[in-house]
Coordinates of C-alpha atoms in Angstrom, one line a residue:
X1 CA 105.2 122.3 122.3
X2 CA 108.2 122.6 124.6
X3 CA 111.7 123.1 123.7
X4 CA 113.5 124.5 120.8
X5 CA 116.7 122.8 119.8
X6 CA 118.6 125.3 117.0
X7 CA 121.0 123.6 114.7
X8 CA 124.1 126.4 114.9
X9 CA 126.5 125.0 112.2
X10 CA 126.9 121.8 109.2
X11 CA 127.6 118.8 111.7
X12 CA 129.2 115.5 110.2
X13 CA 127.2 112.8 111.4
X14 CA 123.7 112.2 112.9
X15 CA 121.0 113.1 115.4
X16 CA 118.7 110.8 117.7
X17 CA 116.0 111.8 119.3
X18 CA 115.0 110.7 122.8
X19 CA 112.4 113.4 123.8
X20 CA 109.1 114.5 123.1
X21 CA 107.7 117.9 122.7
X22 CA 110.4 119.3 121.2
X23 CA 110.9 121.8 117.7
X24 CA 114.3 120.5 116.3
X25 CA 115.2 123.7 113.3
X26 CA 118.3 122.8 111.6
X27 CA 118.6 126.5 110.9
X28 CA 119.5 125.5 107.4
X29 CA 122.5 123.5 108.1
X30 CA 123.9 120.2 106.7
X31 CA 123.9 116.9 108.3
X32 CA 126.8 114.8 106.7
X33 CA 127.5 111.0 107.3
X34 CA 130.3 109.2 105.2
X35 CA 127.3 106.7 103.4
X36 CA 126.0 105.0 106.6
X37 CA 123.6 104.8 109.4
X38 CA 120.8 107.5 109.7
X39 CA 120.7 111.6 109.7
X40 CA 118.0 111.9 112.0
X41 CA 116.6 109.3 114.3
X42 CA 113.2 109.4 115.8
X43 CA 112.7 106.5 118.2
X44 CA 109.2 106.6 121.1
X45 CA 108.4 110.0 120.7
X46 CA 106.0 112.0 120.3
X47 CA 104.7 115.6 119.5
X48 CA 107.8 116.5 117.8
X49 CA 109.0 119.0 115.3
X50 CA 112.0 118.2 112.8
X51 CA 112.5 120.8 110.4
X52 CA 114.9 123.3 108.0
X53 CA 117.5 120.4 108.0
X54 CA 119.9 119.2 105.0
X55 CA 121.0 115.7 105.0
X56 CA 123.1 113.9 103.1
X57 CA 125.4 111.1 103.0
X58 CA 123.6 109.0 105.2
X59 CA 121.6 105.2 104.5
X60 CA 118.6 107.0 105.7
X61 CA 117.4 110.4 105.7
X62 CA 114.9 110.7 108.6
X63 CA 113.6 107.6 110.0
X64 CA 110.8 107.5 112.7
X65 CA 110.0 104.3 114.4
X66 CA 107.6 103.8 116.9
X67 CA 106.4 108.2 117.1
X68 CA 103.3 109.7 117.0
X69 CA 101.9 113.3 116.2
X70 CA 105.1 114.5 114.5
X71 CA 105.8 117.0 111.8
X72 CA 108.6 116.5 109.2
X73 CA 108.8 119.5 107.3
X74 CA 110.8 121.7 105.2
X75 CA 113.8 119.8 105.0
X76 CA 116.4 118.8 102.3
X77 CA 117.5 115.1 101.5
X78 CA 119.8 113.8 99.1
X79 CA 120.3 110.1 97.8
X80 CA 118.1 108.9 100.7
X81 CA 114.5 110.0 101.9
X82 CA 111.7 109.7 105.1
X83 CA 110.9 106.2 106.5
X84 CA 108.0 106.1 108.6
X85 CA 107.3 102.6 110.4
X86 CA 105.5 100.6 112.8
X87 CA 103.5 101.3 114.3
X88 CA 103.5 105.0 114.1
X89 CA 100.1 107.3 114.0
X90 CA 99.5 110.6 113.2
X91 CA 102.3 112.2 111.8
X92 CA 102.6 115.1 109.3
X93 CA 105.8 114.8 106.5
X94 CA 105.2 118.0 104.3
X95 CA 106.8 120.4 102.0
X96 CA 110.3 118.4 102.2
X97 CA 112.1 118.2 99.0
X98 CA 113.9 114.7 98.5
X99 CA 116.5 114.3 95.4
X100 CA 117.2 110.5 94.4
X101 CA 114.8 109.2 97.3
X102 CA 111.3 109.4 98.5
X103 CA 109.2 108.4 101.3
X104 CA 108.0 105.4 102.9
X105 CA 105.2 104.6 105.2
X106 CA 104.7 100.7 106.4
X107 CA 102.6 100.2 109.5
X108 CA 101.1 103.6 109.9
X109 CA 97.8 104.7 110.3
X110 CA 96.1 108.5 110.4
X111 CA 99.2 109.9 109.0
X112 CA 99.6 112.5 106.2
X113 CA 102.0 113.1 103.2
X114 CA 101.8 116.7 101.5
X115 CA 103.4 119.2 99.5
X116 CA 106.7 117.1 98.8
X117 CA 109.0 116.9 96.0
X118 CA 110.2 113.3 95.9
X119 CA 111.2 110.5 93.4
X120 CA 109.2 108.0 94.8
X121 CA 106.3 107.6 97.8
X122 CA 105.4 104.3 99.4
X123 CA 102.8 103.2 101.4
X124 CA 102.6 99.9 102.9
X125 CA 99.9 98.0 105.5
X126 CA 98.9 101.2 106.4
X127 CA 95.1 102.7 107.3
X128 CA 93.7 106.1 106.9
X129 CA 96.8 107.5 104.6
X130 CA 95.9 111.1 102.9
X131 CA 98.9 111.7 100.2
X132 CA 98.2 115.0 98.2
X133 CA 100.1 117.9 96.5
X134 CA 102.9 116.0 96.1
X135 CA 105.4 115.7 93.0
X136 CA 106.9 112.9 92.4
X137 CA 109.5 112.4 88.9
X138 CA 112.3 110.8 88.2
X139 CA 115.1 112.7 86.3
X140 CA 114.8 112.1 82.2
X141 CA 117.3 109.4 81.8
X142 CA 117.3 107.2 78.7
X143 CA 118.6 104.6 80.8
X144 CA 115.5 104.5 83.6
X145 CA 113.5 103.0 80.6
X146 CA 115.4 99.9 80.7
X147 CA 116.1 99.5 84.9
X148 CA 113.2 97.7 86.9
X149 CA 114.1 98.2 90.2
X150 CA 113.1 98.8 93.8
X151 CA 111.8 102.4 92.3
X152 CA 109.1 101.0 90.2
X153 CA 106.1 103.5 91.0
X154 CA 105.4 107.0 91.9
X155 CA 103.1 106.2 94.0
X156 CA 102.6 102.6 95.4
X157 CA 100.1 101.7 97.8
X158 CA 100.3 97.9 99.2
X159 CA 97.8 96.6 101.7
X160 CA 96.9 99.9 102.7
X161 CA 92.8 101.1 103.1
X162 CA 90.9 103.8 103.7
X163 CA 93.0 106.4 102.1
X164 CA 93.0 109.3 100.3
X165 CA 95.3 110.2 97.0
X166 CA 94.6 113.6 95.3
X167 CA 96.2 116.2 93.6
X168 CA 100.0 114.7 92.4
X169 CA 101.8 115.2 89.9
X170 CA 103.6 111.9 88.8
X171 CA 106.1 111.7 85.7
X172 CA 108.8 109.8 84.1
X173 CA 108.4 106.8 86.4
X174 CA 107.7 103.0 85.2
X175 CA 104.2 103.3 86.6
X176 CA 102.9 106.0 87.8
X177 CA 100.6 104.7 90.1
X178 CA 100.3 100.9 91.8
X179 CA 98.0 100.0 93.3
X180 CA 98.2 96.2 95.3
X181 CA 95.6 94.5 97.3
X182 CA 93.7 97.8 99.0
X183 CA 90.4 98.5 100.0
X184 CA 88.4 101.7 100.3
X185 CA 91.0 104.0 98.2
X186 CA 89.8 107.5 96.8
X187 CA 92.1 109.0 93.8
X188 CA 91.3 112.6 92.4
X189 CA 92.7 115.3 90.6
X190 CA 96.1 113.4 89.9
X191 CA 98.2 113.9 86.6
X192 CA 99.8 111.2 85.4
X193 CA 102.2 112.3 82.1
X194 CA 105.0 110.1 80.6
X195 CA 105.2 107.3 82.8
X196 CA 106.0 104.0 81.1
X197 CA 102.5 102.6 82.5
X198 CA 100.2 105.3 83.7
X199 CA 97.7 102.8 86.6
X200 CA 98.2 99.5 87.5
X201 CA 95.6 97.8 89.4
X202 CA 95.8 94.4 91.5
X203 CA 93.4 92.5 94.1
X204 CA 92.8 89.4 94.6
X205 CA 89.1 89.6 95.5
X206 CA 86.4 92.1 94.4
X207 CA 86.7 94.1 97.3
X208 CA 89.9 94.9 96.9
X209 CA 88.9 96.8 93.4
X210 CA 86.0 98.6 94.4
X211 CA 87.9 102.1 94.4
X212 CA 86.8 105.6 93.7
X213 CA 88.9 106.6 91.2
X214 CA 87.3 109.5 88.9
X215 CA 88.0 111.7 85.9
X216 CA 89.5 114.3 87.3
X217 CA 92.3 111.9 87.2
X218 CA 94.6 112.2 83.8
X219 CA 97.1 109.7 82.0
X220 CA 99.4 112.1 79.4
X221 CA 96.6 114.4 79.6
X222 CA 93.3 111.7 79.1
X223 CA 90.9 111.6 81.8
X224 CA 90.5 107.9 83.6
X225 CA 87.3 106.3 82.8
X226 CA 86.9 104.0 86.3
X227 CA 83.2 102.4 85.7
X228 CA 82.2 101.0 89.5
X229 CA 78.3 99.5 89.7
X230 CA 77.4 101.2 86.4
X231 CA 75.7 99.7 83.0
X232 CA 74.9 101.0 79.4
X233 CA 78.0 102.9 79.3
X234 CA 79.5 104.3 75.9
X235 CA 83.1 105.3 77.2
X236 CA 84.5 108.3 75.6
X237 CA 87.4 107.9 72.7
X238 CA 89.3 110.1 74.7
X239 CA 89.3 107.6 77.7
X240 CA 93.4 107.6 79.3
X241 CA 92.8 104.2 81.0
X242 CA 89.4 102.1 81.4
X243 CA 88.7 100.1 83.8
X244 CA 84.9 98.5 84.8
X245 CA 83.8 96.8 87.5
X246 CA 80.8 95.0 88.9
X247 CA 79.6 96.7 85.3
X248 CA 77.1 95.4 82.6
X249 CA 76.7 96.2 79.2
X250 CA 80.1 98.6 78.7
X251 CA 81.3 99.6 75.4
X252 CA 84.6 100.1 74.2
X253 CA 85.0 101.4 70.2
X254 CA 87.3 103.1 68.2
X255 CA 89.6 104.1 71.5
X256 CA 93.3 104.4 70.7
X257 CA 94.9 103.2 74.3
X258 CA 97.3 105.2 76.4
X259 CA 99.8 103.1 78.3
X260 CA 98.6 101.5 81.4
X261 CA 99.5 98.3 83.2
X262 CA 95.9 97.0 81.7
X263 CA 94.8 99.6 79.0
X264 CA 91.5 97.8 79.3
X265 CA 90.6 95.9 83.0
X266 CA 86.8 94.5 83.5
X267 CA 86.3 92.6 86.9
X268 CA 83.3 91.4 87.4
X269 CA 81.6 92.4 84.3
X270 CA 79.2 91.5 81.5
X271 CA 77.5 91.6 78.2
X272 CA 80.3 93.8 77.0
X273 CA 82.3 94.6 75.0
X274 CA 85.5 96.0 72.8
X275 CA 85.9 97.0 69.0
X276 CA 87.3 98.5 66.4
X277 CA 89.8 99.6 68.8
X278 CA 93.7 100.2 68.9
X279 CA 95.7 98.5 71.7
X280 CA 99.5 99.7 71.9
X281 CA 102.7 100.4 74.3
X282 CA 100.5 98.9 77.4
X283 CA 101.6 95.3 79.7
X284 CA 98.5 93.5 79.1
X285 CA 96.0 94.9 76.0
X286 CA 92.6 93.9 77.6
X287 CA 92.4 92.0 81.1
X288 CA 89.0 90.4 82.2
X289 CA 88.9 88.8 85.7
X290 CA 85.3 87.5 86.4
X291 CA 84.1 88.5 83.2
X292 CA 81.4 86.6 81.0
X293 CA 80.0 87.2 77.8
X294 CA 82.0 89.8 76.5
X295 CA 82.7 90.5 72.8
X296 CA 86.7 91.4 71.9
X297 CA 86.6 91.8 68.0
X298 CA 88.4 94.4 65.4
X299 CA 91.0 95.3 67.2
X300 CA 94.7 96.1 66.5
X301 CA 96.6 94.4 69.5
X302 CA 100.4 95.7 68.5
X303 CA 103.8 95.9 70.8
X304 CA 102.2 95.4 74.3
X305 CA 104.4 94.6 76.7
X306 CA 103.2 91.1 77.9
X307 CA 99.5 89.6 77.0
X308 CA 97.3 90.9 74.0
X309 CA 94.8 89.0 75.7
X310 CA 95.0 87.7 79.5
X311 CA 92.1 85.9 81.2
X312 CA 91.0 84.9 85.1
X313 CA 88.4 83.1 85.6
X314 CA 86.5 84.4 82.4
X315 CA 83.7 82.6 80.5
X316 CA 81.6 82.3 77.3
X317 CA 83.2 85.5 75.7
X318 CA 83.9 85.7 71.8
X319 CA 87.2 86.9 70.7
X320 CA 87.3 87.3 66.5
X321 CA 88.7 89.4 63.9
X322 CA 91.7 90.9 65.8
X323 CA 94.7 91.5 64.6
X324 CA 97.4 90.2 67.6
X325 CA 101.2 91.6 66.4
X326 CA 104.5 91.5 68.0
X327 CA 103.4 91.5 71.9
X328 CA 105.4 88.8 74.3
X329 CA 102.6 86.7 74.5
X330 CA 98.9 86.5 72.4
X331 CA 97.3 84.7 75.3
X332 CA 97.5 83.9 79.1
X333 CA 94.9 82.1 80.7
X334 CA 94.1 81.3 83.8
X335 CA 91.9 79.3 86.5
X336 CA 88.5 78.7 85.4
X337 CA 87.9 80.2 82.2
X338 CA 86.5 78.1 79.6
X339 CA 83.8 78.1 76.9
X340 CA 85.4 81.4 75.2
X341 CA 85.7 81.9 71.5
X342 CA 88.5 82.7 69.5
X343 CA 88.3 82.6 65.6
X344 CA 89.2 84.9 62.6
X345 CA 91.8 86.1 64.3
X346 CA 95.7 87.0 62.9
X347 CA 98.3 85.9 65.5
X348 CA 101.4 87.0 64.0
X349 CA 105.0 88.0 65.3
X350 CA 104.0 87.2 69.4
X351 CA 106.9 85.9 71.2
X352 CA 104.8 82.8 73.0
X353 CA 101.0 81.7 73.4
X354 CA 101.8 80.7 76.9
X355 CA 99.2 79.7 77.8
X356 CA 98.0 78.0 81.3
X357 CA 95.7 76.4 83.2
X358 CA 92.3 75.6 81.6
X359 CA 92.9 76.5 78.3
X360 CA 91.7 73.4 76.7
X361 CA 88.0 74.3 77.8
X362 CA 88.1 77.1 75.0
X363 CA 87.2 77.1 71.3
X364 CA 89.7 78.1 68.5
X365 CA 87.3 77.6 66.0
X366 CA 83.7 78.6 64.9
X367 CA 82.9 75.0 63.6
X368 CA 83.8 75.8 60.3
X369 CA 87.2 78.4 60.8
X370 CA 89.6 78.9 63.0
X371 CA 92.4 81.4 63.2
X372 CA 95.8 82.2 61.1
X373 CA 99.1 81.2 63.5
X374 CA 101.9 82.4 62.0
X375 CA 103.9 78.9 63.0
X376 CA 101.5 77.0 61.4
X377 CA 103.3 74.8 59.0
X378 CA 100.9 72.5 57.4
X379 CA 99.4 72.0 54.1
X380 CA 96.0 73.0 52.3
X381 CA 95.8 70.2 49.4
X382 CA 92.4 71.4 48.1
X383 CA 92.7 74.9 48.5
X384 CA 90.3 76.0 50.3
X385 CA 92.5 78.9 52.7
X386 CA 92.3 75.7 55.5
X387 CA 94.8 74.0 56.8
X388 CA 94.6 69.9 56.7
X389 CA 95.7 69.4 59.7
X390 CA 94.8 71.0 63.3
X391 CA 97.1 73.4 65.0
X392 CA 98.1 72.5 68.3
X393 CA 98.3 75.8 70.3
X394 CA 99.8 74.7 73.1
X395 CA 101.4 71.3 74.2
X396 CA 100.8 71.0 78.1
X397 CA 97.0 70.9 77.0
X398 CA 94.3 69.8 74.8
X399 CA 94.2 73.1 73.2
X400 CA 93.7 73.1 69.5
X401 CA 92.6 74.8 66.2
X402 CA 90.7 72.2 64.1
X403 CA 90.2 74.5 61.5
X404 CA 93.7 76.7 61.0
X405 CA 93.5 79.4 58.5
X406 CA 96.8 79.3 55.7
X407 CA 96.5 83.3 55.2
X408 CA 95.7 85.8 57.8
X409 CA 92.3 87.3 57.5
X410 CA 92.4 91.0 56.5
X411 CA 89.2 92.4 57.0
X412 CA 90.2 95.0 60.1
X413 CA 88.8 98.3 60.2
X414 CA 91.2 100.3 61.7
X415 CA 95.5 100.3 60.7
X416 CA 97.0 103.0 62.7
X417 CA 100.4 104.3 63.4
X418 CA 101.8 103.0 66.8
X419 CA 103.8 105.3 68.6
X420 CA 107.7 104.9 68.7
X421 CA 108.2 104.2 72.5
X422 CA 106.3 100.7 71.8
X423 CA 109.1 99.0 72.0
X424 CA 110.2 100.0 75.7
X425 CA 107.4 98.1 77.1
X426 CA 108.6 94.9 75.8
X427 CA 111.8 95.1 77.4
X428 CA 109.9 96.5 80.6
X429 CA 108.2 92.8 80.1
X430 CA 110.5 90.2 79.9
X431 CA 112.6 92.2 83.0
X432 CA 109.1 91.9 85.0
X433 CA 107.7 88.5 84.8
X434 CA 109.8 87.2 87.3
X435 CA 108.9 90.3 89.8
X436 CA 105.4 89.6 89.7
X437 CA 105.8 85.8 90.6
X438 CA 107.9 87.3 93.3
X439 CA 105.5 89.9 94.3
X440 CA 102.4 87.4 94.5
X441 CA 104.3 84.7 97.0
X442 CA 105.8 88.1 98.9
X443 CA 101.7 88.8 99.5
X444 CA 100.6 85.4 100.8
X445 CA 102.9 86.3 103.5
X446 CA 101.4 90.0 104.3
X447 CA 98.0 88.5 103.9
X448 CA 97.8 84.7 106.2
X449 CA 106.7 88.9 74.0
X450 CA 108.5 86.3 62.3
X451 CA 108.0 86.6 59.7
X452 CA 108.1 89.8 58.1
X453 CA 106.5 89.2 54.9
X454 CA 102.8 87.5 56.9
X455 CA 102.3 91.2 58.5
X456 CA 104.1 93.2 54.9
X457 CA 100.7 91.0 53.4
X458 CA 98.1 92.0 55.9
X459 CA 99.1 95.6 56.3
X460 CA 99.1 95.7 52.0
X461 CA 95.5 94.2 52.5
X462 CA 94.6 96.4 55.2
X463 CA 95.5 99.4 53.3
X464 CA 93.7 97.5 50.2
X465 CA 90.5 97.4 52.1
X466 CA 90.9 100.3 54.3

């Protein structure tokens, strides 16, 4: 290493930096800008030390385009944090502590993230990332809950492979950890404790959810149950988030959830199934993308933040005796599933069935039955708990229930008390939607939530039986 350049008092404005092999030690003063342009600038270098430095007041923090086998380390940041971009290799940003900011890597390859105290790290497009021993938390402000902006995860890793995530500490955040369209991603020994959402999980192919993600990971203290090439699994009732994939024969019973984007996510899987289980305070209840013959029956599905029940390209599954309360929407399905089996079922106090796509290939009925829609208005002149006429589910499609039911079934096996921050995920919903549309075109580009007497009866008859 060559040069040392000491920092001898607070200056107000910033540094660039021209030259490699060179130790910059802000000696523990202040860099101060008046809410523009960048503390410290790092433009085609290399093999340089930036450390000890304070910064604040500035659009960005640190900011390194374009450097190689540089150390960021031990420095202060307030309101902004560390941007490392293209295309950048082998760089080091450790033990920095970052107030209201975090750090962002996009284009970067062989690089490593360590020891911080942030709000927020970001990794984007990027190859061969480690990020460990960080923290990452957002203050505790009642009005976070509500906001869905920019900072949406603690960690979020886009397009990025081959990387390693281990040992942080993620709270308070609106998910903890995002995941979007990686490959080849390892996740160990990370905490995840009162995030609104502890994983969320996306790809749009199988390969970009075969991950290693194992138990040492937590959600509020759970440990993550990520199933990969496994069958004749019973998971544990003490599961934080579940997820299976390229999986046979998995069984979910009597698991309360804990928040997640999914609290349930099969890809890929079969002759499996979920019961007797308790879905709460989560975006979707139970996901299944390239599923078939699965069995979803007993369940409560309560206050989740969009679908009780959402579908990709799913077939010949059998969805009965759930009870489907107060989430944004009971259904969404989409592509090619058909030939799935919905009947005894309560749907009851759901903002929309929004459903899409190939719907009308599914069955609302067993022949005989159907379900009980709480916005089913039509008569039952002989009595017999059926409805004369069919319920049309959803009027873009051919979707119906032949065979509505006029009272909601109430033969559930478990009633349990939801926790109060329910309701916070189906605000976190309806402020979403819209970002996820955005997110998916944004990704092409990278890549070439009534009736209060219905549910007063079921829960008296749920008591009744129970």
């Amino acid at each position: 290493m060559g040069n040392v350049y000491t920092v001898t008092g607070n200056i107000s404005g910033g540094i660039s930096v021209q030259r490699s092999n060179i130790i910059i030690d802000g000696n523990g003063h202040w860099l101060l800008g008046s809410n523009y342009g960048t503390g410290v600038y790092l433009e085609h270098v290399n093999d340089v030390i930036l450390q000890n430095v304070k910064i604040e007041g500035f659009n960005s923090g640190i900011y390194l385009y374009h450097t190689n086998s540089s150390t960021v380390k031990r420095n202060i940041i307030i309101g902004t944090g560390i941007v490392v971009t293209q295309p950048s290799k082998g760089n080091q940003i450790v033990e920095n502590t970052i107030t209201r900011g975090g750090i962002s890597f996009s284009f970067v390859q062989d690089s490593i993230i360590r020891g911080n105290d942030v709000c927020r790290i970001s990794v984007l497009a990027s190859n061969n990332i480690t990020v460990n021993n960080n923290r990452i938390a957002d203050d505790a402000r009642e009005d976070v809950k509500l906001l869905y902006t920019e900072d949406v995860g603690g960690i979020d890793i886009d397009n990025t492979d081959n990387s390693n995530i281990c040992g942080n500490i993620i709270e308070r955040k609106i998910i903890g950890i995002n995941i979007w369209h990686c490959a080849n991603l390892k996740f160990s020994n990370n905490t995840l404790a009162d995030n609104q959402v502890g994983f969320k999980l996306h790809g749009s192919s199988l390969k970009y959810n075969l991950h290693s993600i194992d138990t040492t990971n937590t959600v509020n203290g759970k440990q993550v149950y990520f199933l990969v090439n496994q069958s004749d699994i019973q998971v544990p009732t003490d599961a934080g988030w579940i997820a299976a994939v390229n999986c046979k024969r998995i069984s979910v019973e009597n698991w309360v959830s804990t928040p997640n984007w999914d609290a349930v996510l099969f890809i890929n899987t079969s002759d499996s199934e979920i019961i007797n289980s308790t879905f709460s305070g989560n975006f979707n209840a139970i996901r299944f993308d390239l599923v078939s013959n699965c069995t979803i029956s007993g369940n409560q599905v309560r206050n989740n933040g969009y679908a009780a029940f959402y579908f990709e390209d799913t077939i010949d599954c059998t969805i009965t005796k759930n009870n489907v309360m107060d989430n944004f929407c009971f259904f969404r399905i989409w592509h090619n599933s058909e030939n799935n089996t919905f009947f005894h079922n309560n749907f009851i106090g759901n903002v929309t069935g929004s459903a899409a796509g190939r719907d009308d290939q599914n069955i609302w009925d067993n022949g005989l039955e159907g379900n009980y829609w709480e916005q089913y208005n039509g008569t039952d002149a002989n009595g017999d708990n059926i409805g004369d006429t069919k319920y049309i589910i959803d009027t873009h499609t051919d979707s119906v229930d032949k065979y509505p039911l006029m009272i909601p079934v109430s033969s559930f096996n478990v009633v349990p008390e939801f926790p109060s921050w329910t309701p916070t995920i189906l605000a976190l919903a309806v402020i979403t939607v819209a970002l996820i549309s955005y997110k998916r075109r944004l990704h092409t580009k990278i890549r070439n939530k009534k009736r209060a007497c219905c549910k007063h009866e079921l829960e008296k008859e749920n008591a009744k039986n129970g």
